[in-house]
Coordinates of C-alpha atoms in Angstrom, one line a residue:
Chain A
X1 CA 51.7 77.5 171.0
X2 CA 51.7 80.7 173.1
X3 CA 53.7 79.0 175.5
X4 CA 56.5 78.1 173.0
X5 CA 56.1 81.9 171.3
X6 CA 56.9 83.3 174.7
X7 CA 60.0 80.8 175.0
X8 CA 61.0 81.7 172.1
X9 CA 60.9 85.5 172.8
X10 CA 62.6 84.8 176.3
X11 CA 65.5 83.0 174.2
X12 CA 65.8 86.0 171.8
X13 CA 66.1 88.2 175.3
X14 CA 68.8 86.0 176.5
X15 CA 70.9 85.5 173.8
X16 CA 71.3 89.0 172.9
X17 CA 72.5 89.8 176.5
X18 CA 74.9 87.1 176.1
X19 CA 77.9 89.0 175.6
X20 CA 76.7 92.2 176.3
X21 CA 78.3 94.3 179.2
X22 CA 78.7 94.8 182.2
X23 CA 80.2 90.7 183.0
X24 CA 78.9 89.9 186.1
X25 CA 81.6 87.3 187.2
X26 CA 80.8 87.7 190.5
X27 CA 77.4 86.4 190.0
X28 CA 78.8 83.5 187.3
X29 CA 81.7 82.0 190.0
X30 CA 78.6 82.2 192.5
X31 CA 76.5 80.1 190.4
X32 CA 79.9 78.0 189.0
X33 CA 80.2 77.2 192.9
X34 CA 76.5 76.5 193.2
X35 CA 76.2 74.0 190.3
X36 CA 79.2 72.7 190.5
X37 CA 81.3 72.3 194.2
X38 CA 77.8 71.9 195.6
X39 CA 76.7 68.9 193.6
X40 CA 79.8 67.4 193.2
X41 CA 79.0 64.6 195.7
X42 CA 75.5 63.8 194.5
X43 CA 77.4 63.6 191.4
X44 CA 79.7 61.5 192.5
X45 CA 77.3 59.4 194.0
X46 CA 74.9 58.7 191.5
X47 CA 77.5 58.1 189.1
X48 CA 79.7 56.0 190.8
X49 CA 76.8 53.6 191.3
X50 CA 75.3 53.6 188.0
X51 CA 78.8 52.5 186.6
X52 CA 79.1 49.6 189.4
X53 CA 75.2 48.7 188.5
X54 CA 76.1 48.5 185.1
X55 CA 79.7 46.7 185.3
X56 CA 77.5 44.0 187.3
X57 CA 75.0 44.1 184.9
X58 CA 77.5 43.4 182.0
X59 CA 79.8 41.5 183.9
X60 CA 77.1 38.4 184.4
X61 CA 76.4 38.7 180.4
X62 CA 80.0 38.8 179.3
X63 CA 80.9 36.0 182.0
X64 CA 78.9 33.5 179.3
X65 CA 81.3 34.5 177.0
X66 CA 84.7 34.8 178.9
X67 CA 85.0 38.0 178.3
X68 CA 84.6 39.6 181.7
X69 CA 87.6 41.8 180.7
X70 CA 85.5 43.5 178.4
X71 CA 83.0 45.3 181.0
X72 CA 85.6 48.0 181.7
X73 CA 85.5 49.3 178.0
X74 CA 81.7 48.9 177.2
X75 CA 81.0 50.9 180.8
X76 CA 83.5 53.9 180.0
X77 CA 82.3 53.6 176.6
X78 CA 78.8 54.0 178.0
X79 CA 79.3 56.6 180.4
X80 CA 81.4 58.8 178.2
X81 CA 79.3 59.1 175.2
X82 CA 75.7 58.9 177.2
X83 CA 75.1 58.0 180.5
X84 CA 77.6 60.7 182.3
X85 CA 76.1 63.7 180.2
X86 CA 72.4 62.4 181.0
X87 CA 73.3 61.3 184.7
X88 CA 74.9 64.6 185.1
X89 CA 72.2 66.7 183.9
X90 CA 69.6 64.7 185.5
X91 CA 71.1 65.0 188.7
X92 CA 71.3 68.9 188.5
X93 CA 68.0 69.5 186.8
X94 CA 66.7 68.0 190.5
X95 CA 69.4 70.1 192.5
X96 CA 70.1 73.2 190.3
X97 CA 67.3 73.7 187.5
X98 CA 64.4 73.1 190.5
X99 CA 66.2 75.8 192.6
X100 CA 66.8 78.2 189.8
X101 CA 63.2 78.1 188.9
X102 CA 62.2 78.6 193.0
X103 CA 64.2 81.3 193.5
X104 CA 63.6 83.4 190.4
X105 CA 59.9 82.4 190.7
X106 CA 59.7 83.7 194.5
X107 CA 61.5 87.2 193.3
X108 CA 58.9 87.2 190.6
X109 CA 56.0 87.0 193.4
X110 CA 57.3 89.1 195.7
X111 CA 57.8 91.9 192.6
X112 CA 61.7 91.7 193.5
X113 CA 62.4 91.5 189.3
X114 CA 59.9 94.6 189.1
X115 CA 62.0 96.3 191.4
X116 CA 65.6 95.3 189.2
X117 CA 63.8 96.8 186.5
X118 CA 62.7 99.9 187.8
X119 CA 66.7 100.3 189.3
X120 CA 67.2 100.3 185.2
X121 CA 68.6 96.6 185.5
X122 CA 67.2 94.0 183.0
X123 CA 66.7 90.8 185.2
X124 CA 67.9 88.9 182.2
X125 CA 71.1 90.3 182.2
X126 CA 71.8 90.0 186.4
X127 CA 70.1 86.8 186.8
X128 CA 69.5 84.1 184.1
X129 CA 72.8 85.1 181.9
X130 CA 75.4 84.2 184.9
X131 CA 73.4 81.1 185.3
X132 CA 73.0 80.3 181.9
X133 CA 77.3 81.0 181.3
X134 CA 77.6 78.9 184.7
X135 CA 75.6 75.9 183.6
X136 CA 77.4 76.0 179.9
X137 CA 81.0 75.6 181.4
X138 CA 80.3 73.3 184.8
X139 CA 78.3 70.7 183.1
X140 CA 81.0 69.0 181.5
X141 CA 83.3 69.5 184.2
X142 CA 81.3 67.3 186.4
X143 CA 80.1 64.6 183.2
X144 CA 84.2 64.6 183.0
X145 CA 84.1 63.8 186.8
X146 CA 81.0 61.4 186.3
X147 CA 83.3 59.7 183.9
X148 CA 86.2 59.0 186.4
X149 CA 84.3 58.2 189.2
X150 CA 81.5 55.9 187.0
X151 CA 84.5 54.1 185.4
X152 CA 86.0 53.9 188.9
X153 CA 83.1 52.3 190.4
X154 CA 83.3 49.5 187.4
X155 CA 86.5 49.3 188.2
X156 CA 85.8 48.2 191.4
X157 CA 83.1 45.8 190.4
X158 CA 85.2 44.4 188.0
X159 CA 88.4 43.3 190.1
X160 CA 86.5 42.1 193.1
X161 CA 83.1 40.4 191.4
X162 CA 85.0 39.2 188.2
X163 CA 88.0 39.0 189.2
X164 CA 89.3 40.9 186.1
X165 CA 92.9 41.8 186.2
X166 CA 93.2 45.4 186.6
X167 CA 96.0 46.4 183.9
X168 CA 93.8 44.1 181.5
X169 CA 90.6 46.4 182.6
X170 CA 92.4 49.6 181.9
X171 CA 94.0 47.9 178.7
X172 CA 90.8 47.0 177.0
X173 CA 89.3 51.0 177.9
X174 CA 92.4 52.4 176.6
X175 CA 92.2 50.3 173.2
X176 CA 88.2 50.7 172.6
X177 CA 87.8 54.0 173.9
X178 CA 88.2 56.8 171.4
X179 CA 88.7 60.1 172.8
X180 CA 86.0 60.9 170.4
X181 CA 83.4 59.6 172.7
X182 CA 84.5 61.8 175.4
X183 CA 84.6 64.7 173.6
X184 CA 81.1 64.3 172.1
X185 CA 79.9 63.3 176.0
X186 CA 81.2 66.4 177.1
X187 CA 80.1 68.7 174.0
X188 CA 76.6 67.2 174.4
X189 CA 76.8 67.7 178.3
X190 CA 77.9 72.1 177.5
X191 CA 74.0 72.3 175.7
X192 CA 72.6 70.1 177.9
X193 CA 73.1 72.4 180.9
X194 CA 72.5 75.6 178.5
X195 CA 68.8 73.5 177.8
X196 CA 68.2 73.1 181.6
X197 CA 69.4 76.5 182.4
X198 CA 67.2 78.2 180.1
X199 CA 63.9 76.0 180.8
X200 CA 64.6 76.6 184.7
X201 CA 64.8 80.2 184.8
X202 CA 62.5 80.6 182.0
X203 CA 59.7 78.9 184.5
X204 CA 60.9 81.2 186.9
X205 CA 60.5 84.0 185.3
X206 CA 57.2 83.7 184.3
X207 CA 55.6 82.4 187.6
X208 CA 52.6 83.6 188.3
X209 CA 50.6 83.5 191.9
X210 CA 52.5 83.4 195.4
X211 CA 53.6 80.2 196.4
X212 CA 51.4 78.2 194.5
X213 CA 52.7 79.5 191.1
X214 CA 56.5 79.1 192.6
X215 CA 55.9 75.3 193.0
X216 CA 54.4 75.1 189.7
X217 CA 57.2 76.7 188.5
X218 CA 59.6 74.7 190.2
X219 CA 57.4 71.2 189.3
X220 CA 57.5 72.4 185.5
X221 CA 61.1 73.2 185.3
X222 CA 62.1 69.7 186.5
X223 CA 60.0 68.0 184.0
X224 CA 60.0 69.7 181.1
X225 CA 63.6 70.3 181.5
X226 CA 64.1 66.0 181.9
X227 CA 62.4 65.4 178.4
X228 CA 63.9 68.4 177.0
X229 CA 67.0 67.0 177.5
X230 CA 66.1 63.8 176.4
X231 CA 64.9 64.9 173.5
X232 CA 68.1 67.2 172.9
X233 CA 70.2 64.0 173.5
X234 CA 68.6 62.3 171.2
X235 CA 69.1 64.4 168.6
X236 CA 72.5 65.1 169.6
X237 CA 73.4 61.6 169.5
X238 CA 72.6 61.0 166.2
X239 CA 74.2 64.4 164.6
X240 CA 77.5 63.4 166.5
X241 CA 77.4 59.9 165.4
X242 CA 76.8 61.2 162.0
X243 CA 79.9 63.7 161.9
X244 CA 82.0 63.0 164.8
X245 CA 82.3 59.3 165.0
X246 CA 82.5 58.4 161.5
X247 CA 84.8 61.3 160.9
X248 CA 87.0 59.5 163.7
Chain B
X1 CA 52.8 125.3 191.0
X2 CA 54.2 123.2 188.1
X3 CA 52.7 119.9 187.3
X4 CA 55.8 117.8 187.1
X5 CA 54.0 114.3 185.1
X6 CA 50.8 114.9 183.5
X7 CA 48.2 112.1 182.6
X8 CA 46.1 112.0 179.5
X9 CA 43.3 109.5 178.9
X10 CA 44.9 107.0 180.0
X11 CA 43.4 103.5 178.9
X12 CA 44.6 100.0 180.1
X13 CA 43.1 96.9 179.5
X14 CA 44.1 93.1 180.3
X15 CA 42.1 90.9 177.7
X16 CA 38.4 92.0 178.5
X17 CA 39.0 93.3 181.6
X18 CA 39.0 97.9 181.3
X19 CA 41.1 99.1 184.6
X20 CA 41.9 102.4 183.2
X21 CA 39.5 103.8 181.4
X22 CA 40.1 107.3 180.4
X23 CA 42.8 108.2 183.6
X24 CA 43.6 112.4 183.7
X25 CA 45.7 113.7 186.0
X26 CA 48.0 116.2 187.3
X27 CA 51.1 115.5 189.6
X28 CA 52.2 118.7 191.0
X29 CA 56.4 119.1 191.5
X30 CA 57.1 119.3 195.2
X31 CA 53.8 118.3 196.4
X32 CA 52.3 114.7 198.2
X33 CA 49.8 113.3 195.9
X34 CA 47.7 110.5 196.6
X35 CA 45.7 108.5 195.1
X36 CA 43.2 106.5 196.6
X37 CA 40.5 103.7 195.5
X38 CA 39.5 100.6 196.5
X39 CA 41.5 97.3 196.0
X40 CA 41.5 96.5 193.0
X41 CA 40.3 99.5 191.3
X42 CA 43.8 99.6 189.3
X43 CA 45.6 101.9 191.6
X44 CA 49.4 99.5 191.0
X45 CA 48.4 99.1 187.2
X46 CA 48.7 103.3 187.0
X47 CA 51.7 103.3 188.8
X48 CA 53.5 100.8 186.7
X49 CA 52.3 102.6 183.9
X50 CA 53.9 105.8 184.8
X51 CA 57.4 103.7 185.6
X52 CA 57.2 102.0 182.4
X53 CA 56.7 98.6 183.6
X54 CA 53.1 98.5 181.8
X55 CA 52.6 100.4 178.8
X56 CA 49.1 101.9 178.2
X57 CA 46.7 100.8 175.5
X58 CA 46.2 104.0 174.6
X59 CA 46.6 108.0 175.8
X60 CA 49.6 109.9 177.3
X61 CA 51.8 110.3 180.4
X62 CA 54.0 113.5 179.9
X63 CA 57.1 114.0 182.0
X64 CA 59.5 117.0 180.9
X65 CA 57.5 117.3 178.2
X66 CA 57.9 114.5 176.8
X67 CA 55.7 111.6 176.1
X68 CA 57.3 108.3 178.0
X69 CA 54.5 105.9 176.2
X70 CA 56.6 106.8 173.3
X71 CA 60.1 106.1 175.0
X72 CA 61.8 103.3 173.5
X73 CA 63.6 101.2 176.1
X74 CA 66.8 102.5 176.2
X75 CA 65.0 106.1 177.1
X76 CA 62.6 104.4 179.7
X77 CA 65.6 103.0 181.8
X78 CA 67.1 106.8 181.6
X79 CA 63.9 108.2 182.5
X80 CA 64.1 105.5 185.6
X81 CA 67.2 107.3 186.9
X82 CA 64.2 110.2 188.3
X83 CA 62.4 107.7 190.0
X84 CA 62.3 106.2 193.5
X85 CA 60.2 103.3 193.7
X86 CA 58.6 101.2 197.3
X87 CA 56.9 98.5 196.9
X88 CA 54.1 97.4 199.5
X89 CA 56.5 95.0 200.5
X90 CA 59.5 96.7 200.0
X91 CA 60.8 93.9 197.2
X92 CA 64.2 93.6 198.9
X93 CA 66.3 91.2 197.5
X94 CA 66.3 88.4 199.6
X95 CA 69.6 87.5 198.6
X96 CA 71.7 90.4 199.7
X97 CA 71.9 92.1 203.1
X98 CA 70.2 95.4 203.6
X99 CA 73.7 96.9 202.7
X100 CA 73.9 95.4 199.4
X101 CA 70.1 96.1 198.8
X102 CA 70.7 99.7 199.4
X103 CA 74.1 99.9 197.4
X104 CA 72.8 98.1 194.7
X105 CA 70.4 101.4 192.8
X106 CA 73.7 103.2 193.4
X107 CA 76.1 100.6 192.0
X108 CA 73.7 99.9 188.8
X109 CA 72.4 103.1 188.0
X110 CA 74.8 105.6 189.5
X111 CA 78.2 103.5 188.3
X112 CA 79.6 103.6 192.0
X113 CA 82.4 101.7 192.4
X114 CA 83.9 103.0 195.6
X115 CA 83.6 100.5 198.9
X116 CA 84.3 103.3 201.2
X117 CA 81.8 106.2 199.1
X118 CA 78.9 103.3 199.2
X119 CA 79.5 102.4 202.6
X120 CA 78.7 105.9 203.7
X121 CA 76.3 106.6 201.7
X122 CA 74.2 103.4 202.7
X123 CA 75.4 104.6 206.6
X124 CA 73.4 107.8 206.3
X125 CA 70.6 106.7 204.5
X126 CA 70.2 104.3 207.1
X127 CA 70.1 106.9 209.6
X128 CA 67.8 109.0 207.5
X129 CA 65.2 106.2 208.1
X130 CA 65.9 105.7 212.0
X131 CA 67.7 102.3 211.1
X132 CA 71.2 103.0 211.8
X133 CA 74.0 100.2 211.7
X134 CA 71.9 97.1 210.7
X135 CA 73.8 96.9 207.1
X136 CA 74.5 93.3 207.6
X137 CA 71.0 92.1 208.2
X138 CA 69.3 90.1 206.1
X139 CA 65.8 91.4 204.5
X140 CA 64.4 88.2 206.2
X141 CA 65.7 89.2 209.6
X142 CA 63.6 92.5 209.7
X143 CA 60.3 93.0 210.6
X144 CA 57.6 94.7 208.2
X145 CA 58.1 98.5 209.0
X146 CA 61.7 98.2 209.2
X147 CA 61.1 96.3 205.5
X148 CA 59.7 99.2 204.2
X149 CA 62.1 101.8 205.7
X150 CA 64.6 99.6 204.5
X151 CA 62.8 100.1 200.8
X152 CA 62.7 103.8 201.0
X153 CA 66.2 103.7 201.8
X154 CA 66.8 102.0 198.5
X155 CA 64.6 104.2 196.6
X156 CA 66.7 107.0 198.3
X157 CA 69.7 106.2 197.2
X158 CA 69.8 107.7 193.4
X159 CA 68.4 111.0 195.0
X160 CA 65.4 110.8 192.9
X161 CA 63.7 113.5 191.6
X162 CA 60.1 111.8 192.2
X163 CA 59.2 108.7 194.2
X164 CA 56.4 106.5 194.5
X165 CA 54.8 104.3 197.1
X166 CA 52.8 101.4 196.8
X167 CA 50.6 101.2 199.5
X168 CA 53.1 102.5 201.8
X169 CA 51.5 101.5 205.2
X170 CA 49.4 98.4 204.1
X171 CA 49.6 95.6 206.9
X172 CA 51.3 97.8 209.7
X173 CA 50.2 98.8 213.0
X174 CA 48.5 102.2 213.3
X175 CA 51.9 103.5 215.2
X176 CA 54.4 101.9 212.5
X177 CA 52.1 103.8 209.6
X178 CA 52.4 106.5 211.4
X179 CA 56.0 106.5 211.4
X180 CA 56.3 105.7 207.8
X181 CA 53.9 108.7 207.0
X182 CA 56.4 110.9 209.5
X183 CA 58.9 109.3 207.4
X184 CA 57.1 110.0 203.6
X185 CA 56.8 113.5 204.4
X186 CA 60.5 114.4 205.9
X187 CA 62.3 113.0 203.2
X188 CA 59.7 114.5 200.6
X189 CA 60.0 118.4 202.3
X190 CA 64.0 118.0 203.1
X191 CA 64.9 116.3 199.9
X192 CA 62.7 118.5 197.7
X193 CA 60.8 115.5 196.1
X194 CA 57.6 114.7 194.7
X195 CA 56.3 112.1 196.1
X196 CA 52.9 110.0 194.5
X197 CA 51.5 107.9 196.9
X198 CA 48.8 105.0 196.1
X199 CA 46.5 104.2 199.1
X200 CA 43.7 102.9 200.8
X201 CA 44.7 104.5 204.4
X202 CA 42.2 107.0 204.5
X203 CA 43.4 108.6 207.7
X204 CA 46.8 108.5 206.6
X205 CA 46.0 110.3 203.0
X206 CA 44.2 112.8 205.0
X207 CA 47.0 113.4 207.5
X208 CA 49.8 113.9 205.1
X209 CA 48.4 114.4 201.4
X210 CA 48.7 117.9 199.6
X211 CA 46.7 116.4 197.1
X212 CA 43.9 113.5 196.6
X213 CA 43.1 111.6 193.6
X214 CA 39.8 109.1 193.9
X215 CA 40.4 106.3 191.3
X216 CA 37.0 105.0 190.6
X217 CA 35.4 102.9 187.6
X218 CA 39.0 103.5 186.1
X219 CA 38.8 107.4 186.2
X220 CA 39.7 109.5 188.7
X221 CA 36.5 110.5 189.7
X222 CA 38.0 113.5 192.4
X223 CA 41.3 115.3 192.9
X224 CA 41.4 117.6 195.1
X225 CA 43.2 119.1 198.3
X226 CA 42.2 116.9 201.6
X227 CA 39.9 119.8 202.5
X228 CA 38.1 119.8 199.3
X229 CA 38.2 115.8 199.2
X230 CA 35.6 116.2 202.7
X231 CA 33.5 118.7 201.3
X232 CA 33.1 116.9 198.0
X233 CA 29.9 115.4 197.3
X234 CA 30.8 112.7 195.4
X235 CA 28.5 110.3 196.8
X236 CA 31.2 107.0 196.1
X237 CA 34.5 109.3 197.7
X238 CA 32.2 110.1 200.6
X239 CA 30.5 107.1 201.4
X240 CA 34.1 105.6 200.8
X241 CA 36.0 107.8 203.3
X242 CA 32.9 107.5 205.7
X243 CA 33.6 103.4 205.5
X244 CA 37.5 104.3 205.6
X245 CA 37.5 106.0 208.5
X246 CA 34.6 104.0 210.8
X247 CA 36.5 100.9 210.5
X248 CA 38.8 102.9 211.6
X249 CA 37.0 103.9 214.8
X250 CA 35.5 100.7 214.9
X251 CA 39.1 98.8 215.1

């Protein structure tokens, strides 16, 4: 309970420096390049797999039912509205959220956030808002590229393993998929990495003892930001399907 | 002389634990004063008490006449602007070079936008501390001393009125303490500052201390000149600058 009264004071800290000035863009395109040109290839990676994983998956069901042509849809469909936003933030909680814990967490220990605050400088406001405004904007630039390259890589599974004809693979997407699903992937994937940003630098933030505590920190960020986001995702899911879809 | 911050009862607690427990003191304008104790006695808790980092329990620190335990935020970060601040290890930012490190105080607090004003600035504080032209270094390229030099440098650069030091010479040689003592008292004489220094370097308190404050069983149990602090017989201060200074000898 203390825990969460804390968080909840932390959140109260950040959002009212949200929009207050100075903008440190030089900070945010820092962090914009950190999160996102620097994980673009894990991205890529995990992503491209998990949609040929789960084209072969499909594929061997739908085979039973001649309808091989179908895998394309049902793995954009997938991606778009769940597995690119969770893939995504999974895959950056490990890169981005553990490092944003560690670094904050080691300039806690070494009393580098003491000194920020003694120069009149609210660490808040230098260091977790740029990350915070970073993570909010690249996450769904990279779900959007998890979608490409994840549709890509079903795509690929598709025409070789099935043998599905490619116009009739990018067909069937284009008549099941509804722009609402990406949208909603890529709204859901903006909070997601506004969640992981938060928990991360929150751990940071409050380590406690040398190195120790900074591994702690970094060990708690990762996990508690994972089930957060499940959790949020979740939830999400079922608001969206609730407003967005049926509204569609 | 005028007393420049004055202390009042000062009480800190954290949960049952007393560390200050009725703290008075007087920091004189111009002067060294340091304040001495064993580890752990709460020497770093009264410091960040009179920055504002840690706000007391109960009593007063006065500076200007005013009472900063009353200072809302917004007045505690003006109040800031006075103070230069070294930690024992020099809390650079390990992220920026020593440039940047320097710069940043004077970007933040001072509003400097001007590449070529900030440049020269950083170039003569550096040479104020003996470190000329290693801007570009990173913090984890220098050695301790040159960390702490480094610190003061930063803690410099918004010409302070008053400056403190944790443990300014804590985990240097005996000629690198020396150096940063040399170093306390020039900039304190030639930049007219106060200076408050928290210490368990007997022989450095000694050397260049105007004034010593024993912090003991969370009061200062002595302050006095260096002079007076030998002749004292206060059994603790003596039998803790006897220890002090025979290990010392003995190292």
């Amino acid at each position: 309970m203390i825990t969460v009264g804390h968080f909840v004071i932390y959140l109260r800290r950040v959002f009212s420096q949200l929009f207050k000035p100075p903008f440190r863009f030089s900070q945010f395109f820092e962090h914009l390049e950190k999160i996102g040109v620097d994980s673009t290839l894990v991205v890529v990676l995990s992503t491209t797999t998990t949609g040929m994983i789960l084209a072969l998956q499909l594929g061997y069901i739908m085979r039973m039912f001649h309808a091989e042509m179908f895998v394309g849809s049902a793995v954009a469909m997938a991606l778009s509205r769940e597995l690119a936003p969770i893939m995504t933030a999974i895959v950056l909680i490990a890169r981005n959220g553990s490092s944003m814990a560690a670094e904050i967490g080691s300039m806690r220990v070494t009393e580098q956030l003491d000194a920020m605050e003694i120069m009149a400088v609210d660490p808040i406001h230098y260091l977790v808002v740029p990350r915070v405004w970073a993570a909010f904007f690249i996450f769904p630039v990279l779900t959007a590229v998890a979608n490409i390259v994840g549709i890509a890589g079903a795509y690929f599974v598709s025409t070789t393993v099935f043998q599905v004809d490619a116009s009739l693979f990018f067909q069937k997407i284009y008549l099941f998929l509804d722009p609402n699903d990406v949208y909603s992937g890529l709204m859901k994937s903006a909070i997601l990495g506004v969640i992981v940003a938060l928990i991360s630098t929150y751990n940071g933030y409050i380590t406690k003892g040398g190195a120790k505590g900074v591994g702690r920190a970094t060990t708690t960020a990762v996990v508690t930001s994972t089930v957060a986001v499940l959790v949020a995702d979740y939830i999400m899911t079922d608001i969206l399907l609730n407003t967005l879809m049926r509204a569609g | 002389m005028t007393d420049i911050i004055t202390i009042t009862d000062l009480h800190k607690s954290f949960g049952t634990q007393k560390v200050l427990d009725g703290v008075n003191l007087k920091i004189e304008k111009g002067k060294i004063t340091i304040i001495i104790g064993k580890s752990g006695t709460g020497k770093s808790v009264l410091l960040k008490n009179i920055i504002g980092i840690l706000k007391p329990d109960s009593g007063h620190i006065t500076y200007k006449g005013e009472d900063i335990t009353t200072f809302n935020t917004d007045k505690i970060l003006d109040m800031r602007r006075d103070f230069g601040y070294l930690f024992q290890d020099a809390a650079l930012f390990d992220f920026m070079n020593v440039g940047e490190n320097i710069a940043f105080p004077m970007v933040e607090q001072l509003e400097m936008a001007n590449k070529k004003e900030l440049a020269e600035k950083v170039a003569y504080l550096l040479d104020l501390i003996d470190l000329p032209g290693i801007e570009n270094k990173l913090p984890s390229e220098l050695s301790g001393g040159m960390r702490k030099r480094v610190g003061l440098a930063r803690a410099l650069a918004v010409d302070p009125k008053i400056i403190l030091f944790d443990e300014p010479t804590t985990g240097l040689d005996p000629i690198l303490a020396d150096s940063i003592d040399k170093l306390i008292v020039k900039v304190t004489r030639e930049m007219d500052l106060t200076s408050l220094i928290i210490s368990h370097d007997i022989p450095s308190a000694f050397h260049i201390g105007d004034k010593i404050a024993f912090l003991y069983d969370g009061v200062i149990a002595f302050d006095g000149t260096p002079q007076e602090a030998e002749q004292s017989n206060h059994p603790v201060l003596q039998r803790f600058i006897a220890n002090s200074l025979g290990r010392r000898a003995h190292a």
